Short mmCIF file of C-alpha atoms in Angstrom, two decimals:
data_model
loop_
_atom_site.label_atom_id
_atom_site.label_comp_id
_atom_site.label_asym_id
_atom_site.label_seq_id
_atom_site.Cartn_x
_atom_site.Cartn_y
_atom_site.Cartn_z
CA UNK A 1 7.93 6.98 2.81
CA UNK A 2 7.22 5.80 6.40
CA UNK A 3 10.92 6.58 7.49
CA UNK A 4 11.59 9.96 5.44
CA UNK A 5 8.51 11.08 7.07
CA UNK A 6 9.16 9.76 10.51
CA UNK A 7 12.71 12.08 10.43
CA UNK A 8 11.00 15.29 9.13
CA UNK A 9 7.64 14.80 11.55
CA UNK A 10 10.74 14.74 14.14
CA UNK A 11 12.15 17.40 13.11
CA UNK A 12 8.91 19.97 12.49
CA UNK A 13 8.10 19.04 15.99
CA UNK A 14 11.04 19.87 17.64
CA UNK A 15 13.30 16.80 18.56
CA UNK A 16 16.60 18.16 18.89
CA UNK A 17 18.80 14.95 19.40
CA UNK A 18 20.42 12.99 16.42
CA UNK A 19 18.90 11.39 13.85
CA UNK A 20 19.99 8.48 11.82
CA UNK A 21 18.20 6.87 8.56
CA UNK A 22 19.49 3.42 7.62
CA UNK A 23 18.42 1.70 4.59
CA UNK A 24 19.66 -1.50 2.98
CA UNK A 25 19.07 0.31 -0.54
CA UNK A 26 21.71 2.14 -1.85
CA UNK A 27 19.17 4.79 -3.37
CA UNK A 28 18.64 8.16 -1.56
CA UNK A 29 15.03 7.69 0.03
CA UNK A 30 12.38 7.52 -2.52
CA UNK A 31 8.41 7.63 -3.48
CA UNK A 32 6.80 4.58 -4.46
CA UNK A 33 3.92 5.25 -6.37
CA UNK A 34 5.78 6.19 -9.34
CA UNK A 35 7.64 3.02 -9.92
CA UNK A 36 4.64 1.18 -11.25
CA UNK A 37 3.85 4.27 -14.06
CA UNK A 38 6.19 7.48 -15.05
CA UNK A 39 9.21 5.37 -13.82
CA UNK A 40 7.98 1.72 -15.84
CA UNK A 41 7.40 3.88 -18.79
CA UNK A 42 9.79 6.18 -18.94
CA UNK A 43 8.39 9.50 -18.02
CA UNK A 44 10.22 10.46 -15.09
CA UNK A 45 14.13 8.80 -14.17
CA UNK A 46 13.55 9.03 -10.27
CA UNK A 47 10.94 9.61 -7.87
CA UNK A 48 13.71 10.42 -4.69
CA UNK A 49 11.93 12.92 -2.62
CA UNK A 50 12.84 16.50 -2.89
CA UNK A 51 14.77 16.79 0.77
CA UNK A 52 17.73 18.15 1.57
CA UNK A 53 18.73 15.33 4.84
CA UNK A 54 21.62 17.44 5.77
CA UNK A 55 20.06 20.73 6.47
CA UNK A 56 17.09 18.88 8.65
CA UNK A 57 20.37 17.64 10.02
CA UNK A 58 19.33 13.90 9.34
CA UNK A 59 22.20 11.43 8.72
CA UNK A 60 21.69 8.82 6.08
CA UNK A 61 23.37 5.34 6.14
CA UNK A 62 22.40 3.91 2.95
CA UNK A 63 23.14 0.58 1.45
CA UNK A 64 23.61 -0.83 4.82
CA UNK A 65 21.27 -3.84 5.71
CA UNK A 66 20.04 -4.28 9.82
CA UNK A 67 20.26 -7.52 10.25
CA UNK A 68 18.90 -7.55 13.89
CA UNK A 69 17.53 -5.98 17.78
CA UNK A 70 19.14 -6.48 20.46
CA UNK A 71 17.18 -4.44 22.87
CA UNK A 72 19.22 -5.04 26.05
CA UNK A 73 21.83 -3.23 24.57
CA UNK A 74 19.56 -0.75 22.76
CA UNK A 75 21.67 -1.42 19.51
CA UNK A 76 21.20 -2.41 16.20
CA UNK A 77 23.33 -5.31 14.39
CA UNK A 78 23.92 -4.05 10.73
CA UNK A 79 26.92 -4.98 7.57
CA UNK A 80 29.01 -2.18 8.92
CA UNK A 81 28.42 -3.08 12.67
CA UNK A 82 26.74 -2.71 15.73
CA UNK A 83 24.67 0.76 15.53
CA UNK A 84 23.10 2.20 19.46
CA UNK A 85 20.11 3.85 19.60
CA UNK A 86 17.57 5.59 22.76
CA UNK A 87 14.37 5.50 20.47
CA UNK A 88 13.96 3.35 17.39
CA UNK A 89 11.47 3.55 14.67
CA UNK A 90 10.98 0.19 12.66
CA UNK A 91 9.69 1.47 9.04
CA UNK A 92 10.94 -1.65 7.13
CA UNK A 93 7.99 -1.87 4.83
CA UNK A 94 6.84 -5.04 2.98
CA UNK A 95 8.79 -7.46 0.89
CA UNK A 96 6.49 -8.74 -2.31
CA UNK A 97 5.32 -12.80 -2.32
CA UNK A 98 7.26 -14.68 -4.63
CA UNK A 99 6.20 -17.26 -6.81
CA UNK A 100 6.71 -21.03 -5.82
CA UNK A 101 9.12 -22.43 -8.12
CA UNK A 102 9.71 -19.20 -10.21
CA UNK A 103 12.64 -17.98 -8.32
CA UNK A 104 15.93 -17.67 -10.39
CA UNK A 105 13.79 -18.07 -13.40
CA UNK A 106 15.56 -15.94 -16.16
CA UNK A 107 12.45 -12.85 -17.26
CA UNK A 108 10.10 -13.17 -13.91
CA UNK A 109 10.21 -9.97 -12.19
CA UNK A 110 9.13 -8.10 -9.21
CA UNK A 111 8.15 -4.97 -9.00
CA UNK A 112 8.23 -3.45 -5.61
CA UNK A 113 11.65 -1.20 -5.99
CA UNK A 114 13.18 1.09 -7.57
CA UNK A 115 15.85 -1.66 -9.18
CA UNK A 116 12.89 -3.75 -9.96
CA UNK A 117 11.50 -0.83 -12.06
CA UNK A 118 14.47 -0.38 -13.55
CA UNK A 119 15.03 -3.82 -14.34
CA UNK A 120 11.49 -3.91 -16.02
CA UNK A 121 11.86 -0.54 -18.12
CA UNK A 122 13.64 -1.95 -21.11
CA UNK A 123 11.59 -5.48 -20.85
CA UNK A 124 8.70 -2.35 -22.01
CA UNK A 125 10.50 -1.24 -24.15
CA UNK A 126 10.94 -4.44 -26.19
CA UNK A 127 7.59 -4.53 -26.46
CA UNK A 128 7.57 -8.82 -24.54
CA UNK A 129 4.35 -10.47 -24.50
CA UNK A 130 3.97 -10.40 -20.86
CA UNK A 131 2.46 -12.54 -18.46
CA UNK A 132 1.11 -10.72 -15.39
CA UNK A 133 0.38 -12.97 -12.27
CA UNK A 134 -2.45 -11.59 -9.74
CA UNK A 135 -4.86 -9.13 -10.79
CA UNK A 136 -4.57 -6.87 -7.27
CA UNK A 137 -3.96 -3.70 -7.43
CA UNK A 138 -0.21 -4.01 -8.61
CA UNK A 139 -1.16 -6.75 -11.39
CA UNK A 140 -3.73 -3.76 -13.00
CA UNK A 141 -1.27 -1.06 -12.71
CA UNK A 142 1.16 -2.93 -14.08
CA UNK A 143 -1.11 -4.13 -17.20
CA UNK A 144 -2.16 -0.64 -17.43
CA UNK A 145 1.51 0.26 -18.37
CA UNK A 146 2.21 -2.72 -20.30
CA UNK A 147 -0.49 -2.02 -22.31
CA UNK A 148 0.26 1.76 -22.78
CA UNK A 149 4.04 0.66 -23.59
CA UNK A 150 2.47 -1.37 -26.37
CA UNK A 151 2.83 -4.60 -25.01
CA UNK A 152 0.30 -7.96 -25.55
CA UNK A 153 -0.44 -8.47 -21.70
CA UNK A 154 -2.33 -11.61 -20.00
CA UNK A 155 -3.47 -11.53 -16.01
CA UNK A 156 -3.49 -14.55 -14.93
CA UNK A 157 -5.74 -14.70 -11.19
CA UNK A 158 -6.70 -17.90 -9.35
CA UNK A 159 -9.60 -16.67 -7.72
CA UNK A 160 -12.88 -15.92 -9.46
CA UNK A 161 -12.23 -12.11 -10.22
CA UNK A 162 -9.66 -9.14 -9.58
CA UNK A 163 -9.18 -7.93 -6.27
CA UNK A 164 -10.52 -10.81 -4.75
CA UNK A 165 -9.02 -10.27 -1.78
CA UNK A 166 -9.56 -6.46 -1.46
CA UNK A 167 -12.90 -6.03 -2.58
CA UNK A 168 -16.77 -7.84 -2.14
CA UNK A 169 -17.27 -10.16 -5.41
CA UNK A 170 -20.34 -7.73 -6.45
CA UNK A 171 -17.78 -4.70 -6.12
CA UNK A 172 -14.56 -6.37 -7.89
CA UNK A 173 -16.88 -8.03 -10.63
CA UNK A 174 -17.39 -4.83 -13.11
CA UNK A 175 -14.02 -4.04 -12.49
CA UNK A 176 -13.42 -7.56 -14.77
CA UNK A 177 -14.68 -5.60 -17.76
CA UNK A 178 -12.07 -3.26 -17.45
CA UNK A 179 -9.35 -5.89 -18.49
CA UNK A 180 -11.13 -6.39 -22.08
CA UNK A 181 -11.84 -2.61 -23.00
CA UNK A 182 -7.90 -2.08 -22.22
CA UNK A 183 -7.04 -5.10 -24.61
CA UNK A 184 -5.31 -7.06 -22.01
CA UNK A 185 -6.78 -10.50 -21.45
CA UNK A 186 -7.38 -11.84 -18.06
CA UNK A 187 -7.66 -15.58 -17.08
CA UNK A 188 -9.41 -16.24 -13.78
CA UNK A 189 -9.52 -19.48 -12.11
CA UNK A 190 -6.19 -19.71 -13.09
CA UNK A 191 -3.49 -21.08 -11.14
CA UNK A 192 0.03 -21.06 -12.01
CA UNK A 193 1.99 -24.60 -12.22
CA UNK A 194 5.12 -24.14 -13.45
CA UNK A 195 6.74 -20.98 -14.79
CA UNK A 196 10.04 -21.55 -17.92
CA UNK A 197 12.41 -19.43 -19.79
CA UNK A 198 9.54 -17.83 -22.33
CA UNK A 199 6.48 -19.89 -20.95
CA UNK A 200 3.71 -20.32 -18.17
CA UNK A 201 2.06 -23.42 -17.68
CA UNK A 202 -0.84 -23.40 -15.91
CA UNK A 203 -2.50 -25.93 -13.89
CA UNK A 204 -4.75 -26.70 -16.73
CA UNK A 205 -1.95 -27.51 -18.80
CA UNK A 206 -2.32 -24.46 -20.93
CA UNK A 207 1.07 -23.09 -22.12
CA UNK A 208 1.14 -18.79 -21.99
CA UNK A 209 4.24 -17.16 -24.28
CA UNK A 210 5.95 -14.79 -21.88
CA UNK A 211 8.79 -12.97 -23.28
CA UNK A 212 8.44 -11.60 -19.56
CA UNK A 213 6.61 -12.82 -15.96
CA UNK A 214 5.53 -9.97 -13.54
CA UNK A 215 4.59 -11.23 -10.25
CA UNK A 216 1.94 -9.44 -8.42
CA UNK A 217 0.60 -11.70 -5.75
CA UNK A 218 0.58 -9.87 -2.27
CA UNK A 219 3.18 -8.18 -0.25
CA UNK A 220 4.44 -9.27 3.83
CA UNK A 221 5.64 -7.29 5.87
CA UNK A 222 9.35 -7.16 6.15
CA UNK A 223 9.87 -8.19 9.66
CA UNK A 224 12.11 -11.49 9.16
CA UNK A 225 15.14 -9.76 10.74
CA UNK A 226 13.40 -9.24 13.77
CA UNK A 227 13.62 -13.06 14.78
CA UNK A 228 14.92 -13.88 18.47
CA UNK A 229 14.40 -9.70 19.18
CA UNK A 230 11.47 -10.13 21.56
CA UNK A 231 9.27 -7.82 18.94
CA UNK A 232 5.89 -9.53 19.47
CA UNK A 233 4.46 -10.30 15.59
CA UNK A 234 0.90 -11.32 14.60
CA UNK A 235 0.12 -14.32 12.67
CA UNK A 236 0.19 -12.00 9.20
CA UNK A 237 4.13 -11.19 10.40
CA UNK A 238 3.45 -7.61 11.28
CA UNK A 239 4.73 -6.18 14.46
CA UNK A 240 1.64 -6.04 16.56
CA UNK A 241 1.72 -2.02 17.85
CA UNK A 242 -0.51 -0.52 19.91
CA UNK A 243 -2.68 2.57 19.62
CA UNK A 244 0.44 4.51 20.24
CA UNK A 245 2.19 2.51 17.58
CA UNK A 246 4.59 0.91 19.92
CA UNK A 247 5.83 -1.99 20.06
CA UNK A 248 5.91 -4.66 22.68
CA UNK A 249 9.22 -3.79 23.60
CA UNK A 250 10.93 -0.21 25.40
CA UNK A 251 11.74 2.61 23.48
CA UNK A 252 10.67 0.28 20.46
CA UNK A 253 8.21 2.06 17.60
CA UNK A 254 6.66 0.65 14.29
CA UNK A 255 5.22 2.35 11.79
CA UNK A 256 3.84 1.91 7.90
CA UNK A 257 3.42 -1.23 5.86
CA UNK A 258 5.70 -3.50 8.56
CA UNK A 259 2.92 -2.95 11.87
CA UNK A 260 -1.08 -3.50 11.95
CA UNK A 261 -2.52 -1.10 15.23
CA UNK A 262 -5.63 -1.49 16.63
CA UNK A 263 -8.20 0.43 15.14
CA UNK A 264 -10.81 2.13 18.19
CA UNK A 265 -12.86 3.29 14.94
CA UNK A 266 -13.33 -0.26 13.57
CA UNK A 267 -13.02 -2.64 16.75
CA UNK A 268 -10.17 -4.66 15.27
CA UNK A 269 -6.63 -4.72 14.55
CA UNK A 270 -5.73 -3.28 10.89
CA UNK A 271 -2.62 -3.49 8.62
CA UNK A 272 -2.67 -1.01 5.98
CA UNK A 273 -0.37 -1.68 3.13
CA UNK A 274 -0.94 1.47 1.62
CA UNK A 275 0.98 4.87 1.03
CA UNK A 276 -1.32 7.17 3.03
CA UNK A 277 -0.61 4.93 6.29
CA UNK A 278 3.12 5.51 5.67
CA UNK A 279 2.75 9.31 5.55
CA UNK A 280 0.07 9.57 8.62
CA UNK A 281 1.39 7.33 10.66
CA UNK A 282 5.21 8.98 11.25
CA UNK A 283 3.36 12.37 12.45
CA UNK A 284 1.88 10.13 15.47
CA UNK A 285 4.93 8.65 15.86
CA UNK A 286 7.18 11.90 16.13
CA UNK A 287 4.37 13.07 18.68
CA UNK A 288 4.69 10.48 20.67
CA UNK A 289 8.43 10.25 20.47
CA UNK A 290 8.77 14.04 21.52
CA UNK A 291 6.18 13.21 24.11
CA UNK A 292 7.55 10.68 25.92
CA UNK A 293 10.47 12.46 26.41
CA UNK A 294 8.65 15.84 27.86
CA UNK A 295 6.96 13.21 30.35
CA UNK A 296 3.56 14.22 28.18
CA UNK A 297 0.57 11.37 27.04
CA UNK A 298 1.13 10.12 23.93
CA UNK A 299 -1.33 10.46 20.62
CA UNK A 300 -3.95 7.62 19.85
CA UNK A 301 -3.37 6.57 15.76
CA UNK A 302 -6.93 5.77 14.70
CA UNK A 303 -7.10 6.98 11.19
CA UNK A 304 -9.55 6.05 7.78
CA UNK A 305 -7.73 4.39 5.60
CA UNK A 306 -7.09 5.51 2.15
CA UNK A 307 -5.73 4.33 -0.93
CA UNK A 308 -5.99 5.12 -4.42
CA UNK A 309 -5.16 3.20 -8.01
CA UNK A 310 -4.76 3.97 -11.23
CA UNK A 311 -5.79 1.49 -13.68
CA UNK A 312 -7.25 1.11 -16.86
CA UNK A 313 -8.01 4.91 -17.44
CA UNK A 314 -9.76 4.98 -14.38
CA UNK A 315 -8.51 6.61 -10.87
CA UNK A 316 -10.09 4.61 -8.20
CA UNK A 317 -9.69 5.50 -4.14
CA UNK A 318 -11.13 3.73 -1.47
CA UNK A 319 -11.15 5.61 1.99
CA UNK A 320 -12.55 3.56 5.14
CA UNK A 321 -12.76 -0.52 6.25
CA UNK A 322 -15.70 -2.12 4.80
CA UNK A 323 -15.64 -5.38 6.25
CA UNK A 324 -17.64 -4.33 9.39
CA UNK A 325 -20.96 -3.19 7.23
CA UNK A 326 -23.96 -4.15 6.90
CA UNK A 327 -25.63 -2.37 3.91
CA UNK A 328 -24.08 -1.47 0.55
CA UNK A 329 -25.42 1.50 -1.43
CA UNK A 330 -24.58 1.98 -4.96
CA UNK A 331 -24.32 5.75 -6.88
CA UNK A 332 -24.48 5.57 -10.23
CA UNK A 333 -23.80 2.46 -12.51
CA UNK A 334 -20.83 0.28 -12.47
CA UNK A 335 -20.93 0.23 -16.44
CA UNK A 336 -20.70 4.14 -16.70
CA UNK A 337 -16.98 5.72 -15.97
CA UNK A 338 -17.91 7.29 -13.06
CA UNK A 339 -19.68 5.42 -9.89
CA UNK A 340 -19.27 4.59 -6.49
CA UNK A 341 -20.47 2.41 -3.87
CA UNK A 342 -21.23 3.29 -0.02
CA UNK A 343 -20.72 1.26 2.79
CA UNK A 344 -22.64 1.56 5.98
CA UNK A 345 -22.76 0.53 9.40
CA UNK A 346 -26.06 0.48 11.20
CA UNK A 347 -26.52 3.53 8.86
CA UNK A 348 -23.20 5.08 9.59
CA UNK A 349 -21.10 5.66 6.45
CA UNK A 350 -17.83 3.33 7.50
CA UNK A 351 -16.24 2.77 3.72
CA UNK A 352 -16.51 4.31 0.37
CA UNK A 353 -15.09 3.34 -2.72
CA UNK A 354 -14.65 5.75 -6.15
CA UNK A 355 -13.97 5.57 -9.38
CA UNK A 356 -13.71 8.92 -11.69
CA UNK A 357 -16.05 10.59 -8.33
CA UNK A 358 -13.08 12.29 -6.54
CA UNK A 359 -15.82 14.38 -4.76
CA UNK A 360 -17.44 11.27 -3.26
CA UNK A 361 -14.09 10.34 -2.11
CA UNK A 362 -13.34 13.80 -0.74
CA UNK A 363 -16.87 13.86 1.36
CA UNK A 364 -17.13 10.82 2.20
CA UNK A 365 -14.11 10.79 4.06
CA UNK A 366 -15.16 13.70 6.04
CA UNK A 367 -18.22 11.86 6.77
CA UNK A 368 -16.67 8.74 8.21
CA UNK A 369 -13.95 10.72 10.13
CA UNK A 370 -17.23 12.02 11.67
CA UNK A 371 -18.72 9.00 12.03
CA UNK A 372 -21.63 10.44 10.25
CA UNK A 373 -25.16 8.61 9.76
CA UNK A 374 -26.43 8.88 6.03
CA UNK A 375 -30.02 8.67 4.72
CA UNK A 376 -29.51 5.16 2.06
CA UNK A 377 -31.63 6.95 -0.72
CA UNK A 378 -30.66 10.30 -0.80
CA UNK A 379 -26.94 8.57 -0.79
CA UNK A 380 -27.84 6.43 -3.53
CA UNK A 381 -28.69 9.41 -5.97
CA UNK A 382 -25.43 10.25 -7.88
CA UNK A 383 -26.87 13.63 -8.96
CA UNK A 384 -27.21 14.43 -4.99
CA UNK A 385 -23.78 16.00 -2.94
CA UNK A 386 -22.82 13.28 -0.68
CA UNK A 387 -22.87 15.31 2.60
CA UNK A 388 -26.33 16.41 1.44
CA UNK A 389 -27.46 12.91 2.40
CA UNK A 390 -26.31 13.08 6.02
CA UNK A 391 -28.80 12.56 8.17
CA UNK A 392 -28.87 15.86 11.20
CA UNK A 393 -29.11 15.76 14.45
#
């Protein structure tokens, strides 16, 4: 997403000069999203977007893996040789955690590309007991298509609760109820010990049939290749850009689920792995690339986040950075089908997440854009429009 947007935000703003895709996947450029639903279960074949590269004039090198920067030269190393460039855009993505010791094992999968949903397609088919390991946001899709290919799924999750990691424990606890009502079971304080042909052992010694493993524990950014280039990388591996979404070297730009930036809006540096930064994010890019060489200031990238899920017959989207609040307001009940929860900054609405209230989600990212200050009890009544409880003046 973050490099088939990059090309056409060049284009639709007028860079004239040559431009060159190069992907180590031999697949032409392709959505995401779908892989973990109408692709798993059989409902679409593809999800490659609907382009046509040669009339934007955009030439594609696929199947062809970069291996490395060498920005002195300004070139590229790659399989098929050295490739020169005057402006490059790093959009290498994330590459998905493995599990310790489960590599090679015959039936534990990854899902994270195309192949990988491909690969998993017929395990649905077959109808495997499956053992899913992380309940994050991939772990629940996934179950959620397991479940609806007719498969016996277990999530297995070390910490206390899903989304531990994404969410406040008050948030992500309902969301544990979900698991049940979809008849897959989930196992928390659960840690994995050893993963064989057909079984899971956990660290408790219990022993988890698994005609199939799906490993959903957390994605890095896939910036490995960049060793010895001079790209500077923060401690999480992402290249560190800067409100332009530069990099630290010349000429050098990063954009999507490979970079954090810092965020003005939320004082602090944020990686988003998540498909709405990899379809912003190139138009700031293209800007800045077309500005720089009119001799014109370059965009700031501050956006809200967004993201959305679905799981467990529920669409959920979270818009915003909630880490920085200091009061959480609830609408509506976390038992019903349809509720959200606020979260607010010294009475400024900073984060909001949804589940079945796509109007919540639609306001209430208006209101943060706006950095808009809400009254807590009007916002707390699910019956009342959210930008009804903003607070004038």
């Amino acid at each position: 997403m973050a490099g088939v947007q990059t090309a056409v935000a060049l284009r639709q703003q007028g860079f004239p000069g040559r431009v060159t895709m190069i992907g180590a996947e031999p697949h032409q450029p392709y959505d995401r999203p779908p892989l973990s639903k109408a692709i798993l279960l059989g409902t679409a074949e593809g999800s490659a977007f609907e382009l046509d590269f040669e009339a934007l004039d955009v030439e594609l090198r696929l199947g062809c893996e970069v291996t490395g920067v060498r920005p002195q030269e300004h070139e590229l190393d790659t399989e098929a040789g050295p490739v020169p460039y005057d402006v490059l855009v790093i959009a290498s993505g994330a590459e998905p955690i493995t599990l310790p010791g489960a590599e090679g094992v015959p039936g534990v999968h990854l899902l994270r590309t195309l192949d990988d949903a491909s690969r998993l397609r017929p395990v649905l088919e077959r109808k495997h007991d499956i053992v899913v390991v992380g309940a994050g946001w991939i772990g629940a899709e996934f179950a959620t298509a397991a479940r609806e290919a007719g498969c016996s799924v277990t999530v297995v999750e070390a910490a206390d609760r899903p989304l531990a990691y994404a969410l406040p424990a008050e948030v992500a606890a309902p969301m544990a109820d979900w698991y049940a009502e979809y008849g897959v079971e989930l196992l928390t304080h659960a840690r994995v010990a050893d993963v064989e042909p057909g079984t899971v052992i956990l660290a408790d010694g219990r022993q988890l049939p698994a005609g199939a493993v799906v490993v959903g524990i957390g994605a890095r950014p896939a910036t490995g290749w960049l060793a010895g280039s001079g790209i500077a990388l923060g401690p999480d591996g992402a290249i560190t850009a800067d409100e332009h979404l530069r990099t630290s070297l010349p000429d050098v730009y990063a954009v999507g689920d490979c970079a954090s930036f810092p965020s003005g809006r939320y004082g602090e540096r944020l990686l988003v792995h998540h498909w709405d930064n990899a379809l912003q994010g190139p138009r700031t890019v293209a800007a800045n690339v077309v500005a720089s060489a009119a001799g014109q200031p370059p965009e700031v990238y501050d956006p809200v986040p967004y993201f959305w899920s679905e799981q467990f017959g529920r669409f959920v989207q979270y818009t915003g950075h909630h880490p920085a609040a200091d009061t959480t307001v609830w609408r509506g009940n976390p038992a019903d089908a349809a509720w959200s929860v606020l979260w607010l900054r010294e009475g400024v609405l900073v984060a909001l997440l949804a589940v079945g209230r796509a109007r919540d989600l639609m306001q209430g990212r208006k209101l943060i854009l706006a950095g808009t200050r809400l009254d807590p009890d009007l916002a707390a009544d699910p019956s009342v429009p959210l930008k009804a409880a903003a607070v004038q003046g």
